[in-house]
Amino acid sequence: MILMLASSLLFFLGEHIAITITARALQGLSASFVWVSGLAFLTSQTKPDYIGTAMGYVSAAMGAGELIGPIIGGAMYEYIGHFAVLGLVCGILGVDILLRIVLVEKPSEPHRGNTPGQDNEEQPLLDGEREEPISRPADTQDTTKTRCITIFGRHLESDLCASFYAAIIIGTIRYAFESALVVFVSQHFSWSTSASGGIMFAFCSPAIFGPLIGHYTTKHGPRWTSVAAFIIAAISLVALGFLTHADKTTKILFVTVVTTIGICLSLLSTVQSVAFSMATKRREVKAKQEGRDGSSGVAFGGFSMAWTVGMFIGPLAAEVFVDHVSWLGFCIFLASLSAVSSVVMSFTWREWDVSEE
């Protein structure tokens, strides 16, 4: 956070293009570190039953920030000036740093396994008590353990890899849509800047339902919710490709379909975040039981990288299709990604367990 504060000051006060570029690079680096470490800390400190709700609040907070930030920042920059925005940014970062200082980490529970030199008469009885609940569905557990994929020398569960894939696709669709949507409505509907901002509000506002979505996912799992959301998004994207006329009915349908797509993407973002967090929590508990380092920071780093890949591919695809193909071709491209992903998601997360063990 201190690096983010310093890079923000450098960005606002720098007068050379090289300083500005360096400041933006440092902002991205520090933001990635804060994001990954924050999610890893949240997962490690939250019980499995509440991970869905917690990740839902994270999604809702992100959506609120995406909506409120540009509105407040733009108004302050226009009416008060450059340094007013700097003061607001520094104030928010200062409060964040203060909250992180006073944050108290929950102490980790001591490992109950055998320690070197430990030999007492009660240990065989304790071992016998622990064997009983573990011995229930042996076939199911063996099946789960064998569903692993090796990537760069690391053994990852297939469900974990599916969430990586889903994050890339969701990020690609989301950021491609965000890049092209405002430009399209400005050119074809002759909407003003405020009206264009309104369409983005319709697209991003469904994120406020994140806590409810997270709670539902914790109970029922991410599989069929993801399949349904991808299918509805694919159908909506194809329909959106044909809504290009400037009449009033088309504009109403356009906003309705955009809102539907926003609901689907917000649903998918929260559901896959919950699924990934649950998988990393399970790996963390298993590692601690085996006496290994159970940190989930590396896993969340990979998840963040998957989102970054989507952020890179999305705007690039938007530029290629919208400028050189057509709006319909762009929507069909995104719809095809969504349709294929619905098939992929139907084969994932066949088992869902939120217990500690």
Tab-separated table of C-alpha atoms in Angstrom, residues 6-212:
chain	number	residue	atom	x	y	z
A	6	ALA	CA	4.173	6.606	-3.541
A	7	SER	CA	3.416	5.660	-7.153
A	8	SER	CA	0.169	7.673	-7.038
A	9	LEU	CA	2.066	10.737	-5.841
A	10	LEU	CA	4.620	10.161	-8.589
A	11	PHE	CA	1.844	9.890	-11.177
A	12	PHE	CA	0.095	13.103	-10.138
A	13	LEU	CA	3.217	15.187	-9.561
A	14	GLY	CA	5.414	13.894	-12.396
A	15	GLU	CA	5.899	16.248	-15.331
A	16	HIS	CA	7.739	13.918	-17.732
A	17	ILE	CA	6.206	11.082	-19.748
A	18	ALA	CA	8.829	8.627	-18.474
A	19	ILE	CA	7.873	9.414	-14.870
A	20	THR	CA	4.190	8.920	-15.684
A	21	ILE	CA	4.813	5.536	-17.320
A	22	THR	CA	6.992	4.414	-14.415
A	23	ALA	CA	4.330	5.497	-11.930
A	24	ARG	CA	1.635	3.554	-13.771
A	25	ALA	CA	3.820	0.444	-13.836
A	26	LEU	CA	4.432	0.724	-10.092
A	27	GLN	CA	0.710	1.225	-9.516
A	28	GLY	CA	-0.069	-1.961	-11.405
A	29	LEU	CA	2.612	-3.915	-9.548
A	30	SER	CA	1.497	-2.748	-6.120
A	31	ALA	CA	-2.195	-3.230	-6.947
A	32	SER	CA	-1.541	-6.829	-8.007
A	33	PHE	CA	0.336	-7.537	-4.790
A	34	VAL	CA	-2.402	-5.987	-2.642
A	35	TRP	CA	-5.115	-7.862	-4.539
A	36	VAL	CA	-3.448	-11.275	-4.318
A	37	SER	CA	-2.369	-10.956	-0.692
A	38	GLY	CA	-5.801	-9.645	0.289
A	39	LEU	CA	-7.658	-12.584	-1.255
A	40	ALA	CA	-5.197	-15.086	0.212
A	41	PHE	CA	-5.584	-13.535	3.671
A	42	LEU	CA	-9.378	-13.467	3.385
A	43	THR	CA	-9.522	-17.131	2.395
A	44	SER	CA	-7.165	-18.249	5.156
A	45	GLN	CA	-9.112	-16.358	7.837
A	46	THR	CA	-12.620	-17.374	6.731
A	47	LYS	CA	-14.415	-20.619	7.493
A	48	PRO	CA	-15.480	-22.602	4.403
A	49	ASP	CA	-19.186	-22.045	5.145
A	50	TYR	CA	-18.723	-18.273	4.848
A	51	ILE	CA	-16.255	-18.038	1.954
A	52	GLY	CA	-19.068	-17.617	-0.570
A	53	THR	CA	-20.609	-14.686	1.269
A	54	ALA	CA	-17.186	-13.097	1.824
A	55	MET	CA	-16.241	-13.350	-1.853
A	56	GLY	CA	-19.671	-11.984	-2.736
A	57	TYR	CA	-18.959	-8.866	-0.700
A	58	VAL	CA	-15.604	-8.575	-2.488
A	59	SER	CA	-17.367	-8.688	-5.870
A	60	ALA	CA	-19.947	-6.149	-4.715
A	61	ALA	CA	-17.211	-3.828	-3.457
A	62	MET	CA	-15.372	-4.085	-6.776
A	63	GLY	CA	-18.553	-3.279	-8.685
A	64	ALA	CA	-19.270	-0.313	-6.432
A	65	GLY	CA	-15.732	0.976	-6.911
A	66	GLU	CA	-15.970	0.679	-10.692
A	67	LEU	CA	-19.213	2.666	-10.650
A	68	ILE	CA	-18.470	5.311	-8.017
A	69	GLY	CA	-14.777	5.951	-8.732
A	70	PRO	CA	-15.066	7.433	-12.241
A	71	ILE	CA	-18.134	9.480	-11.280
A	72	ILE	CA	-16.544	11.106	-8.225
A	73	GLY	CA	-13.102	11.426	-9.782
A	74	GLY	CA	-14.425	12.937	-12.996
A	75	ALA	CA	-16.613	15.460	-11.192
A	76	MET	CA	-13.814	16.505	-8.825
A	77	TYR	CA	-11.332	16.867	-11.681
A	78	GLU	CA	-13.756	18.977	-13.718
A	79	TYR	CA	-14.994	21.310	-10.976
A	80	ILE	CA	-12.223	21.377	-8.336
A	81	GLY	CA	-9.044	20.422	-10.097
A	82	HIS	CA	-6.149	18.033	-10.385
A	83	PHE	CA	-4.920	18.210	-6.799
A	84	ALA	CA	-8.374	17.550	-5.342
A	85	VAL	CA	-8.345	14.122	-6.969
A	86	LEU	CA	-4.829	13.560	-5.618
A	87	GLY	CA	-6.003	14.428	-2.116
A	88	LEU	CA	-8.924	12.006	-2.349
A	89	VAL	CA	-6.703	9.175	-3.596
A	90	CYS	CA	-4.111	9.760	-0.873
A	91	GLY	CA	-6.850	9.920	1.764
A	92	ILE	CA	-8.353	6.593	0.681
A	93	LEU	CA	-4.938	4.914	0.577
A	94	GLY	CA	-4.084	6.372	3.992
A	95	VAL	CA	-7.247	4.918	5.535
A	96	ASP	CA	-6.473	1.574	3.887
A	97	ILE	CA	-2.949	1.532	5.326
A	98	LEU	CA	-4.302	2.383	8.788
A	99	LEU	CA	-6.857	-0.434	8.626
A	100	ARG	CA	-4.179	-2.922	7.605
A	101	ILE	CA	-2.001	-1.842	10.534
A	102	VAL	CA	-4.757	-2.436	13.100
A	103	LEU	CA	-5.854	-5.690	11.437
A	104	VAL	CA	-5.265	-8.693	13.692
A	105	GLU	CA	-4.536	-12.034	12.067
A	106	LYS	CA	-6.276	-15.053	13.534
A	107	PRO	CA	-3.691	-17.412	15.079
A	108	SER	CA	-3.337	-20.680	13.240
A	109	GLU	CA	-4.505	-23.803	15.020
A	110	PRO	CA	-1.739	-26.095	16.249
A	111	HIS	CA	-1.222	-29.248	14.227
A	112	ARG	CA	-2.616	-32.291	16.024
A	113	GLY	CA	-0.459	-34.845	14.323
A	114	ASN	CA	2.541	-36.617	15.856
A	115	THR	CA	5.540	-34.470	16.611
A	116	PRO	CA	9.122	-35.776	16.831
A	117	GLY	CA	9.649	-37.484	20.160
A	118	GLN	CA	5.958	-37.613	21.004
A	119	ASP	CA	4.961	-41.006	22.407
A	120	ASN	CA	2.174	-41.364	24.918
A	121	GLU	CA	-0.510	-43.857	25.762
A	122	GLU	CA	-3.408	-41.671	24.582
A	123	GLN	CA	-2.170	-41.211	21.010
A	124	PRO	CA	-3.427	-44.588	19.659
A	125	LEU	CA	-6.899	-43.792	21.019
A	126	LEU	CA	-6.866	-40.357	19.380
A	127	ASP	CA	-5.746	-41.867	16.086
A	128	GLY	CA	-8.576	-44.367	16.254
A	129	GLU	CA	-11.101	-41.595	16.820
A	130	ARG	CA	-9.896	-39.704	13.784
A	131	GLU	CA	-9.946	-42.687	11.454
A	132	GLU	CA	-13.691	-43.264	11.756
A	133	PRO	CA	-15.060	-40.154	9.953
A	134	ILE	CA	-12.353	-40.267	7.293
A	135	SER	CA	-13.158	-43.815	6.211
A	136	ARG	CA	-16.636	-43.121	4.822
A	137	PRO	CA	-16.617	-42.602	1.023
A	138	ALA	CA	-13.197	-43.949	0.070
A	139	ASP	CA	-14.025	-44.346	-3.616
A	140	THR	CA	-15.200	-40.748	-3.903
A	141	GLN	CA	-12.061	-39.397	-2.274
A	142	ASP	CA	-9.791	-41.471	-4.496
A	143	THR	CA	-11.620	-40.219	-7.564
A	144	THR	CA	-11.171	-36.641	-6.440
A	145	LYS	CA	-7.469	-37.052	-5.812
A	146	THR	CA	-6.793	-38.512	-9.265
A	147	ARG	CA	-8.423	-35.634	-11.142
A	148	CYS	CA	-5.267	-33.559	-11.378
A	149	ILE	CA	-3.490	-31.776	-14.215
A	150	THR	CA	0.238	-31.055	-14.263
A	151	ILE	CA	1.092	-27.495	-15.363
A	152	PHE	CA	4.675	-26.203	-15.197
A	153	GLY	CA	5.590	-29.041	-12.858
A	154	ARG	CA	2.749	-28.335	-10.403
A	155	HIS	CA	-0.105	-30.768	-9.804
A	156	LEU	CA	-3.396	-28.864	-9.909
A	157	GLU	CA	-6.915	-30.193	-9.514
A	158	SER	CA	-8.950	-30.168	-12.711
A	159	ASP	CA	-11.620	-28.042	-11.014
A	160	LEU	CA	-8.968	-25.493	-10.078
A	161	CYS	CA	-7.790	-25.377	-13.694
A	162	ALA	CA	-11.400	-24.951	-14.811
A	163	SER	CA	-11.695	-21.851	-12.636
A	164	PHE	CA	-8.459	-20.528	-14.190
A	165	TYR	CA	-9.986	-21.036	-17.636
A	166	ALA	CA	-13.287	-19.455	-16.602
A	167	ALA	CA	-11.475	-16.387	-15.233
A	168	ILE	CA	-9.723	-15.878	-18.588
A	169	ILE	CA	-12.983	-16.171	-20.531
A	170	ILE	CA	-14.974	-13.960	-18.153
A	171	GLY	CA	-12.212	-11.342	-18.188
A	172	THR	CA	-12.009	-11.443	-21.986
A	173	ILE	CA	-15.760	-10.987	-22.450
A	174	ARG	CA	-16.057	-8.343	-19.738
A	175	TYR	CA	-13.195	-6.092	-20.806
A	176	ALA	CA	-13.894	-6.507	-24.513
A	177	PHE	CA	-17.465	-5.459	-23.832
A	178	GLU	CA	-16.418	-2.506	-21.689
A	179	SER	CA	-13.981	-1.334	-24.379
A	180	ALA	CA	-16.508	-1.450	-27.219
A	181	LEU	CA	-19.817	-0.623	-25.551
A	182	VAL	CA	-19.369	3.103	-24.882
A	183	VAL	CA	-17.878	3.715	-28.332
A	184	PHE	CA	-20.711	1.826	-30.035
A	185	VAL	CA	-23.586	3.683	-28.333
A	186	SER	CA	-21.852	7.010	-28.970
A	187	GLN	CA	-21.436	6.325	-32.691
A	188	HIS	CA	-24.699	4.512	-33.490
A	189	PHE	CA	-27.130	6.039	-30.993
A	190	SER	CA	-25.447	9.473	-30.685
A	191	TRP	CA	-25.593	9.242	-26.913
A	192	SER	CA	-23.899	11.832	-24.732
A	193	THR	CA	-21.127	11.072	-22.266
A	194	SER	CA	-23.567	10.847	-19.358
A	195	ALA	CA	-25.863	8.502	-21.292
A	196	SER	CA	-22.880	6.334	-22.193
A	197	GLY	CA	-21.983	6.239	-18.515
A	198	GLY	CA	-25.546	5.156	-17.786
A	199	ILE	CA	-25.187	2.095	-20.004
A	200	MET	CA	-22.051	1.145	-18.069
A	201	PHE	CA	-24.049	1.528	-14.857
A	202	ALA	CA	-26.579	-0.970	-16.216
A	203	PHE	CA	-23.708	-3.295	-17.102
A	204	CYS	CA	-21.837	-3.128	-13.764
A	205	SER	CA	-24.599	-2.591	-11.181
A	206	PRO	CA	-25.656	-6.282	-10.903
A	207	ALA	CA	-22.451	-6.858	-8.916
A	208	ILE	CA	-24.269	-5.572	-5.819
A	209	PHE	CA	-25.980	-8.965	-5.560
A	210	GLY	CA	-22.598	-10.608	-4.957
A	211	PRO	CA	-23.233	-11.652	-1.316
A	212	LEU	CA	-26.465	-13.453	-2.244
